[in-house]
Short mmCIF file of N, CA and C in Angstrom, two decimals:
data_model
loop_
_atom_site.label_atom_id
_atom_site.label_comp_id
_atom_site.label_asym_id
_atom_site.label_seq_id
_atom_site.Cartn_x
_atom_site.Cartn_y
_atom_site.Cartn_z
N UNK A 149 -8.60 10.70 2.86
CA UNK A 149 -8.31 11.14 4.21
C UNK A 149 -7.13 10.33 4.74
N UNK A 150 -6.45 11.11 5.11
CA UNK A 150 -5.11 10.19 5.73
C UNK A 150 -5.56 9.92 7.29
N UNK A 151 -5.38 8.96 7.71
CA UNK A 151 -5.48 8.76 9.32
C UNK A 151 -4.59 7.88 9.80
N UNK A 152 -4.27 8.63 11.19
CA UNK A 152 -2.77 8.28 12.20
C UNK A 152 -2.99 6.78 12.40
N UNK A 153 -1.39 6.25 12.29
CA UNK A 153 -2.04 4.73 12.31
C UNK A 153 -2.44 4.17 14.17
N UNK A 154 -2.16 5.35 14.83
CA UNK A 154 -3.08 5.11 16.17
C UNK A 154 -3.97 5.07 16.39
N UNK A 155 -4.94 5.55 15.37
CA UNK A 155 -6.48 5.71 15.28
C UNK A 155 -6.66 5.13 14.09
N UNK A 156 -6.30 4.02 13.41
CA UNK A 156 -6.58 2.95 12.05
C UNK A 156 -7.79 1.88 12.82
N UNK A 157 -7.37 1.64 13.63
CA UNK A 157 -8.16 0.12 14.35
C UNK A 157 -9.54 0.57 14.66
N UNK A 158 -9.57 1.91 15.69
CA UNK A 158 -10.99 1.90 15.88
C UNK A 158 -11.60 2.98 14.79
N UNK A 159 -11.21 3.20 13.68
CA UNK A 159 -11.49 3.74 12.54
C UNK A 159 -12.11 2.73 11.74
N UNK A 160 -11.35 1.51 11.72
CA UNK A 160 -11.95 0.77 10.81
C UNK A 160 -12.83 -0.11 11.39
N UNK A 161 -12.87 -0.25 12.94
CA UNK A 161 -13.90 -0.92 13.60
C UNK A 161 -15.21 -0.35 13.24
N UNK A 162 -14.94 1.02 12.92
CA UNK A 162 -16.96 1.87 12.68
C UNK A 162 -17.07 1.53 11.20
N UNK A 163 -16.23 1.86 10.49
CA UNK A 163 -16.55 0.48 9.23
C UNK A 163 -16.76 -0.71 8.93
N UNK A 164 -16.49 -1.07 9.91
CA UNK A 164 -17.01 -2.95 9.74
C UNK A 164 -17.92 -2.61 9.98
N UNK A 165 -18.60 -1.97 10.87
CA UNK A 165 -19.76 -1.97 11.66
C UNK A 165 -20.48 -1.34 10.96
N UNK A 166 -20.36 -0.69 9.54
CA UNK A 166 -21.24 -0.04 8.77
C UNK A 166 -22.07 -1.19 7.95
N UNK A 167 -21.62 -2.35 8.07
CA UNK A 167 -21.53 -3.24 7.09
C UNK A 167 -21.06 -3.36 5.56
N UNK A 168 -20.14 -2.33 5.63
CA UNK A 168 -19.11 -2.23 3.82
C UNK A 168 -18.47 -3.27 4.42
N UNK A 169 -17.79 -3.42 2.95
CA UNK A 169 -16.39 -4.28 2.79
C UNK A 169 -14.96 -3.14 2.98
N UNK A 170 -14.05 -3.92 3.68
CA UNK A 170 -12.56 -3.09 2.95
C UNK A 170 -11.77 -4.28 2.35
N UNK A 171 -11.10 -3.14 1.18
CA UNK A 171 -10.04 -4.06 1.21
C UNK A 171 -8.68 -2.49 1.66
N UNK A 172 -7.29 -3.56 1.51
CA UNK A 172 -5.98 -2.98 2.20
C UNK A 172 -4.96 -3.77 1.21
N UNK A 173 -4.29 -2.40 0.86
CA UNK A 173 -3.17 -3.07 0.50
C UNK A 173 -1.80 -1.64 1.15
N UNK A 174 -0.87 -2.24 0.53
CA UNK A 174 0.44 -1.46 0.83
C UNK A 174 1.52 -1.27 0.16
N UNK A 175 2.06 -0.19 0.11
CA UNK A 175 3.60 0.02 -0.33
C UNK A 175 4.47 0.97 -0.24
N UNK A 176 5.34 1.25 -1.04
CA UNK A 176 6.29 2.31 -0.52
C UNK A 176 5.48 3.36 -1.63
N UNK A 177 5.09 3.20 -2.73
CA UNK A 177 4.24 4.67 -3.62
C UNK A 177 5.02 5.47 -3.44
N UNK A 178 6.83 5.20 -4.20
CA UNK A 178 7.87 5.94 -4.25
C UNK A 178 7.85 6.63 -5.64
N UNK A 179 7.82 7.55 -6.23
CA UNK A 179 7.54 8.24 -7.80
C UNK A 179 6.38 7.72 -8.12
N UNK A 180 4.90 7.87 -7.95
CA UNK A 180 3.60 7.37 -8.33
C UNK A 180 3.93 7.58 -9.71
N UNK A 181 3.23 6.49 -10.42
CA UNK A 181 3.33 6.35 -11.67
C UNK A 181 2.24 5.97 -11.94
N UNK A 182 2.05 5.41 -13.52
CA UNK A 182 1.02 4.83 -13.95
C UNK A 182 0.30 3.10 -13.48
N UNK A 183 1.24 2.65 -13.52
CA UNK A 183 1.31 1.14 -13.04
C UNK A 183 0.60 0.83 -11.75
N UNK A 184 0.89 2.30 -10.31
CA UNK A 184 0.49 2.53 -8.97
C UNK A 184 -0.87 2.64 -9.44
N UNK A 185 -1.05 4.11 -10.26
CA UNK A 185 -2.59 4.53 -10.36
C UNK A 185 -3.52 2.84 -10.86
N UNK A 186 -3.47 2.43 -12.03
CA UNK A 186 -4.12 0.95 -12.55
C UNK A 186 -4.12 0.12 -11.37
N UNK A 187 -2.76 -0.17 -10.72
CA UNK A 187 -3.25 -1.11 -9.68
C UNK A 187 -4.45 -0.71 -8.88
N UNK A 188 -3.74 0.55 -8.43
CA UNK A 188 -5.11 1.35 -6.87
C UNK A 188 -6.56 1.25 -7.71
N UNK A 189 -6.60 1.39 -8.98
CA UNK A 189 -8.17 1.23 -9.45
C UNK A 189 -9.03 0.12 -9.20
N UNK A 190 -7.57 -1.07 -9.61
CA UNK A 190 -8.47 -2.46 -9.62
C UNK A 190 -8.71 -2.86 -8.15
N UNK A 191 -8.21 -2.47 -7.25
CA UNK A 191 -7.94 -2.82 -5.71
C UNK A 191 -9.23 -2.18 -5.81
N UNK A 192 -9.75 -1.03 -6.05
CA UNK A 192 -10.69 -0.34 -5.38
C UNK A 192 -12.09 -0.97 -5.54
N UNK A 193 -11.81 -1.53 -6.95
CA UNK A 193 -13.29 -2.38 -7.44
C UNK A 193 -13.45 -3.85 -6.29
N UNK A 194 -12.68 -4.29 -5.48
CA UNK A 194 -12.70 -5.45 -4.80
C UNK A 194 -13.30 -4.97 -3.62
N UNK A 195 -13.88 -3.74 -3.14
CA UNK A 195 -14.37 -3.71 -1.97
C UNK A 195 -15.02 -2.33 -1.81
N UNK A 196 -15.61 -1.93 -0.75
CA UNK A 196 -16.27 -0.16 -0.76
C UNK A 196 -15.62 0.36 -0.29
N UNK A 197 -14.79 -0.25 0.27
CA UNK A 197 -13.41 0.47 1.03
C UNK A 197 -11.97 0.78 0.75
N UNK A 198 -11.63 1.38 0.28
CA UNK A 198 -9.90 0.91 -0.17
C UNK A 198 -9.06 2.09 0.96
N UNK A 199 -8.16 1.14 1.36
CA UNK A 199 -7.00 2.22 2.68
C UNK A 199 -6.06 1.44 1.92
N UNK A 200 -5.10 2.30 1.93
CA UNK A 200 -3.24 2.24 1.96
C UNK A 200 -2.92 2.30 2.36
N UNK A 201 -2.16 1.43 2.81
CA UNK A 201 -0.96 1.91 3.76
C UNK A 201 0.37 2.19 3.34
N UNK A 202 0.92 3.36 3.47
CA UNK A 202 1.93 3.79 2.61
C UNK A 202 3.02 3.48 3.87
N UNK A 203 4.34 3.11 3.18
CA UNK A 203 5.86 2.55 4.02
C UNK A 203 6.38 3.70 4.52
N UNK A 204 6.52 4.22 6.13
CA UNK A 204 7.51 5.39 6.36
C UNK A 204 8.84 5.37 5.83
N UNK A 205 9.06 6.52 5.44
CA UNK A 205 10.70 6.70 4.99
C UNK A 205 11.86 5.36 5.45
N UNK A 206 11.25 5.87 7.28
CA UNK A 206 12.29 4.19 7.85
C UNK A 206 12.08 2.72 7.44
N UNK A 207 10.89 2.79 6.83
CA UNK A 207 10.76 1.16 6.51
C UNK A 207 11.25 1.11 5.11
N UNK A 208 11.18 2.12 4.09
CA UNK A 208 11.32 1.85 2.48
C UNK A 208 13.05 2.12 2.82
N UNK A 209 13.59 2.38 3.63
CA UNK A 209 14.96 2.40 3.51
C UNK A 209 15.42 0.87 4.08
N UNK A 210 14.53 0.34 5.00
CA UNK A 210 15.29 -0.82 5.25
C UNK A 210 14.65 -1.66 4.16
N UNK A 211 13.63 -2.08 3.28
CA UNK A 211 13.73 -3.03 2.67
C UNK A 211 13.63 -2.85 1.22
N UNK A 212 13.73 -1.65 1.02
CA UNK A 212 14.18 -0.97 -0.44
C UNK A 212 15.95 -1.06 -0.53
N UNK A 213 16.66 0.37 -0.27
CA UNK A 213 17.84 1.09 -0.18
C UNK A 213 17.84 1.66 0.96
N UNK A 214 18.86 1.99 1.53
CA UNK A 214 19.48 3.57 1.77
C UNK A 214 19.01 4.66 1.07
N UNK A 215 18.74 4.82 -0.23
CA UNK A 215 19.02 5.60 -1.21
C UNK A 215 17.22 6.41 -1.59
N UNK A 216 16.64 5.19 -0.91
CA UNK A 216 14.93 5.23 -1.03
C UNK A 216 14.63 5.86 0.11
N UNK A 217 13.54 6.10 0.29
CA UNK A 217 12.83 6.58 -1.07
C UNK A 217 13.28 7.89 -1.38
N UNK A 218 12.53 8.24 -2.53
CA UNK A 218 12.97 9.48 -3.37
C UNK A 218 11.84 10.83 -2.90
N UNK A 219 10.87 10.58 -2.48
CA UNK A 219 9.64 11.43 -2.09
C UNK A 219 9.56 10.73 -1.20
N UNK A 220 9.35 11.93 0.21
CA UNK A 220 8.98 11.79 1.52
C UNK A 220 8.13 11.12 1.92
N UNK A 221 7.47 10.49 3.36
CA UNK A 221 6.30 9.83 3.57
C UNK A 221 5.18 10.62 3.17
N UNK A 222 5.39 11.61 3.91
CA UNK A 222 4.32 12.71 3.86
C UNK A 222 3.77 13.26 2.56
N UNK A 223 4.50 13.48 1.52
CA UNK A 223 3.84 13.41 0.49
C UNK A 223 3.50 12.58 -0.62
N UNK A 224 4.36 11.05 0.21
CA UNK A 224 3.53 10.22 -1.08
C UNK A 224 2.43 9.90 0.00
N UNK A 225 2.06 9.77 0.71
CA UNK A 225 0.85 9.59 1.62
C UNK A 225 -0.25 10.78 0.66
N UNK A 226 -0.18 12.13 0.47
CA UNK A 226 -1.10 13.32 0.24
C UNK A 226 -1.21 12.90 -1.22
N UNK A 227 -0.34 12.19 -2.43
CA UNK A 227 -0.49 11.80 -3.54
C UNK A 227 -1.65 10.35 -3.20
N UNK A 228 -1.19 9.45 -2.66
CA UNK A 228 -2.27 8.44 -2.61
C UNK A 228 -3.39 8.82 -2.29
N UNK A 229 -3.17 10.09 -1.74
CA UNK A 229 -4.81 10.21 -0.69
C UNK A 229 -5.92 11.04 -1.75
N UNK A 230 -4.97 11.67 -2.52
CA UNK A 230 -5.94 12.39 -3.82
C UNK A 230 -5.87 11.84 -4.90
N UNK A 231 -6.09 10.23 -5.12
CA UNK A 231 -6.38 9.52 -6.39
C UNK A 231 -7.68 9.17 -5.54
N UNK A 232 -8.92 9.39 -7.39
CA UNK A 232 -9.88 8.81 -6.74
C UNK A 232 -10.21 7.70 -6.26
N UNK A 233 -9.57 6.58 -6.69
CA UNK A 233 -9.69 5.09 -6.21
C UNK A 233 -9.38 4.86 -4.66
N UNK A 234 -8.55 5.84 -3.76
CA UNK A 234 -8.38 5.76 -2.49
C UNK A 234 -9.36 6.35 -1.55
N UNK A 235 -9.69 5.35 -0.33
CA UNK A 235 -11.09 6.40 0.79
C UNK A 235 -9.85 6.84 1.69
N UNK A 236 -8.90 5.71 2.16
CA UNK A 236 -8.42 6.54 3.45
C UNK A 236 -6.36 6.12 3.23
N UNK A 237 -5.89 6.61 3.91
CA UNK A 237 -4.19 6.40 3.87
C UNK A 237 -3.88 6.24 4.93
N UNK A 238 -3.23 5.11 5.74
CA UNK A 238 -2.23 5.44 6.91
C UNK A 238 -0.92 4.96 6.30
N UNK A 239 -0.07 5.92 7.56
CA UNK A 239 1.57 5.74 7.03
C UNK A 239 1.90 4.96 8.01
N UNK A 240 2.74 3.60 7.94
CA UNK A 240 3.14 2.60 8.70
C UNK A 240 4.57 2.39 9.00
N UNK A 241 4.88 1.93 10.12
CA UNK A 241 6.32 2.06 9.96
C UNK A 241 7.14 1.00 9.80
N UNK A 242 6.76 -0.52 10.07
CA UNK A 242 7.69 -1.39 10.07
C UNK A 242 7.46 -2.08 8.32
N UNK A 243 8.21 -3.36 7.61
CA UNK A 243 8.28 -3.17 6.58
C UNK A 243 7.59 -4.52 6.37
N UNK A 244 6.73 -4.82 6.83
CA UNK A 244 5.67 -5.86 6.80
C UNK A 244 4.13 -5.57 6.73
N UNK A 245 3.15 -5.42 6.42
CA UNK A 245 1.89 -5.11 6.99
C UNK A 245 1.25 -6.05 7.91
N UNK A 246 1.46 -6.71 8.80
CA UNK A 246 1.63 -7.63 9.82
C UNK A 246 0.09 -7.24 10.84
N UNK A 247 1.12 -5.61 11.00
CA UNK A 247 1.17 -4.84 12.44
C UNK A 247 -0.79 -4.50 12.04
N UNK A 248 -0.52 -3.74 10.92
CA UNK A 248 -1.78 -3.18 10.33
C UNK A 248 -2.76 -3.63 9.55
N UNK A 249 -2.53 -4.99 9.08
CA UNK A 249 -3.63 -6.08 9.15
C UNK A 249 -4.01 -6.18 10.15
N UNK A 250 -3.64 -6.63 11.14
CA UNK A 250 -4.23 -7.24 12.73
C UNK A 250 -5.38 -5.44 12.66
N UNK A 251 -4.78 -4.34 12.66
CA UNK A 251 -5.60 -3.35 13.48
C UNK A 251 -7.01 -3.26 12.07
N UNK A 252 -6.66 -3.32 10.84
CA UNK A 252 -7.56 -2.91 10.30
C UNK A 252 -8.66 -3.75 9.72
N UNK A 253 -7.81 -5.77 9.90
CA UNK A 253 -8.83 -6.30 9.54
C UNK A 253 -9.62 -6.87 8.39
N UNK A 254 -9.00 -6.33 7.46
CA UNK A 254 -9.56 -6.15 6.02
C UNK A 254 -10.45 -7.41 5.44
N UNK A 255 -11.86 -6.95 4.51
CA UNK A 255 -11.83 -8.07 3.93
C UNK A 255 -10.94 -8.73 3.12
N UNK A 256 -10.50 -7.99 2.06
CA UNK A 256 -9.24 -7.90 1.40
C UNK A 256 -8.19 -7.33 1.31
N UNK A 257 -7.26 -7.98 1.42
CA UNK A 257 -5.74 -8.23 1.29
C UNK A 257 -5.29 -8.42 -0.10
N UNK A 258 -4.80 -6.56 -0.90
CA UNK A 258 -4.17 -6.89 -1.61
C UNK A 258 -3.03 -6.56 -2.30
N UNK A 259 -2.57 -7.48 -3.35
CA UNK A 259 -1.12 -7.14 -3.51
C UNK A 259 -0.86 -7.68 -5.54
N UNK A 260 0.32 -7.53 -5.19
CA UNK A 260 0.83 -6.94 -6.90
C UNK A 260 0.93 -8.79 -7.20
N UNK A 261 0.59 -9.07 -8.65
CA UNK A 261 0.77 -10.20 -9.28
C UNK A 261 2.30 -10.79 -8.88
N UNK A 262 2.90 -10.01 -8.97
CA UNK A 262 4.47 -10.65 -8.73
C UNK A 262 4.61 -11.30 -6.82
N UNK A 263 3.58 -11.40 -6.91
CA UNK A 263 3.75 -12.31 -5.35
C UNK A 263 2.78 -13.25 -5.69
N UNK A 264 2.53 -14.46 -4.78
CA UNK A 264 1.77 -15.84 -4.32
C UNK A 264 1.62 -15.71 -2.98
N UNK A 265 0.31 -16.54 -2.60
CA UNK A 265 0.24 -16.56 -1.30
C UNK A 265 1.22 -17.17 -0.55
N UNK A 266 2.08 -18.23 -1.43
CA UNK A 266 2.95 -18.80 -0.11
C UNK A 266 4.42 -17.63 0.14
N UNK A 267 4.41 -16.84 -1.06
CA UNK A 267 5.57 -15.67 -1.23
C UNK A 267 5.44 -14.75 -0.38
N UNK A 268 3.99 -14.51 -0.03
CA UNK A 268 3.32 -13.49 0.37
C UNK A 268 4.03 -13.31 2.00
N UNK A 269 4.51 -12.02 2.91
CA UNK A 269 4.75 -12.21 4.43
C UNK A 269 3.77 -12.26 4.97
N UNK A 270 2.79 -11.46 4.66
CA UNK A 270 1.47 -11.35 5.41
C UNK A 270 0.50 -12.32 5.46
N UNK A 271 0.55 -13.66 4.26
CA UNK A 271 -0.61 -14.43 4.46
C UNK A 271 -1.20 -15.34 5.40
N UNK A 272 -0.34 -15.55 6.46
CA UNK A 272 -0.84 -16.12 7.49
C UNK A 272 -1.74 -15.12 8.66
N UNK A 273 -1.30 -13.81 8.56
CA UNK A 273 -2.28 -12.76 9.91
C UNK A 273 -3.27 -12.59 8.41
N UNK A 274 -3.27 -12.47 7.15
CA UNK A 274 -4.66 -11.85 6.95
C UNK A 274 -5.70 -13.72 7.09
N UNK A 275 -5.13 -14.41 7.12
CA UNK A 275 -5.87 -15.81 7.12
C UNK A 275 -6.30 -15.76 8.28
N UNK A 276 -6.19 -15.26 9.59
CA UNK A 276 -6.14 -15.41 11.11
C UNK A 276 -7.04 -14.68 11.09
N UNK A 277 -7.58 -13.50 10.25
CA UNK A 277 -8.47 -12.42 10.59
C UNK A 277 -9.76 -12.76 9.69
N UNK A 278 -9.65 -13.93 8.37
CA UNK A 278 -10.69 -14.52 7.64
C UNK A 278 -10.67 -13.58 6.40
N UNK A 279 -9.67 -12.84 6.57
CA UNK A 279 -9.37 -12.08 4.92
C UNK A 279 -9.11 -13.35 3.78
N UNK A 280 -9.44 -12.31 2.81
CA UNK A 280 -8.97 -13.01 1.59
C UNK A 280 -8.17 -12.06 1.00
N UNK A 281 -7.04 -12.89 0.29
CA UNK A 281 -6.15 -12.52 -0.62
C UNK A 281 -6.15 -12.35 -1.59
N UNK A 282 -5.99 -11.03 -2.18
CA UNK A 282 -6.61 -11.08 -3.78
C UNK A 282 -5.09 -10.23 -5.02
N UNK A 283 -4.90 -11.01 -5.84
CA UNK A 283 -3.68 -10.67 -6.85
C UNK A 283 -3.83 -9.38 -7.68
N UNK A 284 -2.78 -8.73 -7.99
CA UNK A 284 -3.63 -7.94 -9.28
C UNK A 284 -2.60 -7.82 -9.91
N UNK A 285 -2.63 -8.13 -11.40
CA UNK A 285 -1.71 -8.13 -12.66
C UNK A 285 -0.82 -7.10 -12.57
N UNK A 286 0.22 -6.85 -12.29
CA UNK A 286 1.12 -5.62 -12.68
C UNK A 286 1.58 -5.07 -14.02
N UNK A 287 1.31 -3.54 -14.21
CA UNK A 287 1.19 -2.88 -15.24
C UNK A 287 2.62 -3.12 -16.11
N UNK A 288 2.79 -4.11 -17.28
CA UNK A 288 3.96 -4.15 -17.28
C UNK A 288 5.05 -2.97 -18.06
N UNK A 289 6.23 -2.82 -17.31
CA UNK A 289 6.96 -1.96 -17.66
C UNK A 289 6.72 -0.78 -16.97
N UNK A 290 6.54 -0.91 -15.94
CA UNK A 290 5.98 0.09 -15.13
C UNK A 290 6.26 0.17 -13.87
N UNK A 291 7.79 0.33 -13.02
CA UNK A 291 8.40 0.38 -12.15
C UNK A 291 9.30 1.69 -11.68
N UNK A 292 9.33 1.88 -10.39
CA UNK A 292 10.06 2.91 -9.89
C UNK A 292 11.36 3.09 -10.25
N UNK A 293 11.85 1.64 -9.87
CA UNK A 293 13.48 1.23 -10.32
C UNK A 293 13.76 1.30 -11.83
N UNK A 294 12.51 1.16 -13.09
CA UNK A 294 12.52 1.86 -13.72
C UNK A 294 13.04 3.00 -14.33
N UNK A 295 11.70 3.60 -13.78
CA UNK A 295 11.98 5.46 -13.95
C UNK A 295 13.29 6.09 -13.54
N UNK A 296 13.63 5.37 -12.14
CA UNK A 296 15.20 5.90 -11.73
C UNK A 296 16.65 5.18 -12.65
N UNK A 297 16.33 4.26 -13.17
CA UNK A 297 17.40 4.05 -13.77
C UNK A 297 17.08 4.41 -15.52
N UNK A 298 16.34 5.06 -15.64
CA UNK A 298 15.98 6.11 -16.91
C UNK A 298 16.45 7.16 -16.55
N UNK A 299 16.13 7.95 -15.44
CA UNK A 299 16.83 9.21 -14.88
C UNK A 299 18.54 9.08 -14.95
N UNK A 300 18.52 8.45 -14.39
CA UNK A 300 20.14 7.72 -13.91
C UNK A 300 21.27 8.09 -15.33
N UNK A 301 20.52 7.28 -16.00
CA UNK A 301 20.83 6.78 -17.82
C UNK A 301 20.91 8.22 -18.69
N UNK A 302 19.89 9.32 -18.27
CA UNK A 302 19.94 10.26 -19.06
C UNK A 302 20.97 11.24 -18.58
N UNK A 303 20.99 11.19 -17.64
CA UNK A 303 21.56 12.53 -16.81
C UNK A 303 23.36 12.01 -16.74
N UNK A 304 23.83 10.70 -16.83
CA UNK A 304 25.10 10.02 -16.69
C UNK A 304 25.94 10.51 -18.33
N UNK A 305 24.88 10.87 -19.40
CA UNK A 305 25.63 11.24 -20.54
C UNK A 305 25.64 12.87 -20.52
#
């Protein structure tokens, strides 16, 4: 289920209050690939809850490219939202999850092996909210920038 990130906070307030766990993580989920799907699995085993928050167009252009993303918000939001490892999706707009930690709270906070907590932007608001931070190995060889510079490579000859 995708839900407006105006209605994320007291969405996930009736979930706390169910007594599940969530966890939250985020990204731009620009060309879903294999690497996306494995991560979203293992995220999903860390809690009863798993939400995404997928990057609006305006945020994956400011801290991606110009050139990014390649698929709209709107439908990489409807791709995340129909893998089974996902319960819910909001689309966010600034290029931090800052905004949407604070509203959603999470037990877990998580993110791709290629970060540390001190690397991490977010680890001080999910520490403020008593989240924990949790890593997950990235699928290796398994990147967007990848696939596009495979595209790039084939189509240039």
């Amino acid at each position: 289920m995708i839900v407006d990130v105006n209605d994320i906070e007291k969405f996930c307030e009736i979930l706390h209050h169910s007594g599940k766990s969530i966890a939250l993580t985020n990204g731009s989920f620009d060309l879903v690939h294999s690497g996306h799907v494995n991560y979203l699995n293992e995220a999903k085993k860390m809690a009863d809850y798993l939400i995404v928050g997928v990057n609006s167009d305006k945020s994956v252009k400011q801290y991606k490219s110009d050139k990014r993303p390649i698929i709209s918000q709107n439908q990489r939001a409807f791709l995340i939202d129909n893998l089974k490892s996902v319960d819910y999706v909001v689309i966010f707009e600034e290029t931090t999850a800052d905004k949407l930690i604070e509203k959603v709270k999470p037990d877990f906070y998580i993110k791709g092996g290629d970060y540390t907590e001190e690397t991490l932007p977010e680890t001080a608001t999910v520490k403020k909210f008593g989240g924990k931070i949790k890593f997950i190995k990235m699928t290796e060889g398994c990147s967007t920038t990848n696939i596009i510079n495979k595209i790039l490579d084939i189509y240039a000859k």
